[in-house]
Each structure stands twice: as C-alpha cells, then as structure tokens.
Amino acid sequence: MSFHSTAAQIVTFASEGGEEHGGNHESLSPYVTGIGAFVILMLLLWITTRFNRDR
C-alpha cells in the first residue's frame, strides 16, 4: 500500500462519513460536556493549589 493510495482512501472516507459518523450523538449535549469539563478543570486546579502551599 503506497502513501498515495492510503491518502486517497482517507480522503474518500472523510468525505463519505459526514452523515453516518457525524460525531454528535443525540444524547451528547455540548452544554453538559462543557460544564463537565469546566468542573473537572476547576477541581484539578483546586487540588493543585492544595499541594502547592509552600509558595
């Protein structure tokens, strides 16, 4: 399998897969995902600051 044929297959797959494999699931809300990520990052920030009290 050459680089050219592999690249052509990837391009074909990417152009066909838009509707079947859109990436957005019906139960996946962007607001819930964003808020969840924000909460996790704030928790990690809080944990990091608890371990860094010597400054």
Short mmCIF file of C-alpha atoms in Angstrom, two decimals:
data_model
loop_
_atom_site.label_atom_id
_atom_site.label_comp_id
_atom_site.label_asym_id
_atom_site.label_seq_id
_atom_site.Cartn_x
_atom_site.Cartn_y
_atom_site.Cartn_z
CA MET A 1 0.00 0.00 0.00
CA SER A 2 1.56 3.25 -1.05
CA PHE A 3 1.27 6.68 0.51
CA HIS A 4 -0.83 7.95 -2.39
CA SER A 5 -3.42 5.16 -2.19
CA THR A 6 -3.61 5.48 1.59
CA ALA A 7 -4.18 9.23 1.34
CA ALA A 8 -6.85 8.71 -1.32
CA GLN A 9 -8.67 6.20 0.90
CA ILE A 10 -8.56 8.57 3.87
CA VAL A 11 -9.94 11.44 1.80
CA THR A 12 -12.72 9.23 0.47
CA PHE A 13 -13.60 8.02 3.95
CA ALA A 14 -13.62 11.56 5.33
CA SER A 15 -15.93 12.84 2.59
CA GLU A 16 -18.37 9.93 2.87
CA GLY A 17 -18.53 9.71 6.63
CA GLY A 18 -20.14 13.08 7.26
CA GLU A 19 -23.66 11.85 7.75
CA GLU A 20 -23.16 8.37 9.10
CA HIS A 21 -20.40 9.23 11.54
CA GLY A 22 -21.07 12.85 12.36
CA GLY A 23 -19.60 12.69 15.84
CA ASN A 24 -22.62 14.22 17.54
CA HIS A 25 -24.72 11.73 19.42
CA GLU A 26 -28.34 12.52 20.24
CA SER A 27 -27.73 12.21 23.98
CA LEU A 28 -24.49 14.25 23.96
CA SER A 29 -25.24 17.85 24.87
CA PRO A 30 -22.47 20.38 24.27
CA TYR A 31 -23.55 22.33 27.36
CA VAL A 32 -23.25 19.30 29.65
CA THR A 33 -19.90 18.41 28.09
CA GLY A 34 -18.58 21.95 28.51
CA ILE A 35 -19.81 22.33 32.08
CA GLY A 36 -18.41 18.90 32.97
CA ALA A 37 -15.01 19.78 31.52
CA PHE A 38 -15.02 23.11 33.36
CA VAL A 39 -15.86 21.45 36.68
CA ILE A 40 -13.14 18.84 36.22
CA LEU A 41 -10.56 21.51 35.37
CA MET A 42 -11.56 23.61 38.39
CA LEU A 43 -11.28 20.52 40.60
CA LEU A 44 -7.80 19.81 39.24
CA LEU A 45 -6.82 23.45 39.81
CA TRP A 46 -8.06 23.28 43.39
CA ILE A 47 -6.16 20.04 44.04
CA THR A 48 -3.00 21.54 42.54
CA THR A 49 -3.21 24.64 44.72
CA ARG A 50 -3.72 22.49 47.86
CA PHE A 51 -0.45 20.66 47.20
CA ASN A 52 1.44 23.89 46.46
CA ARG A 53 1.05 25.73 49.77
CA ASP A 54 4.77 26.49 50.20
CA ARG A 55 4.70 29.48 47.88
#
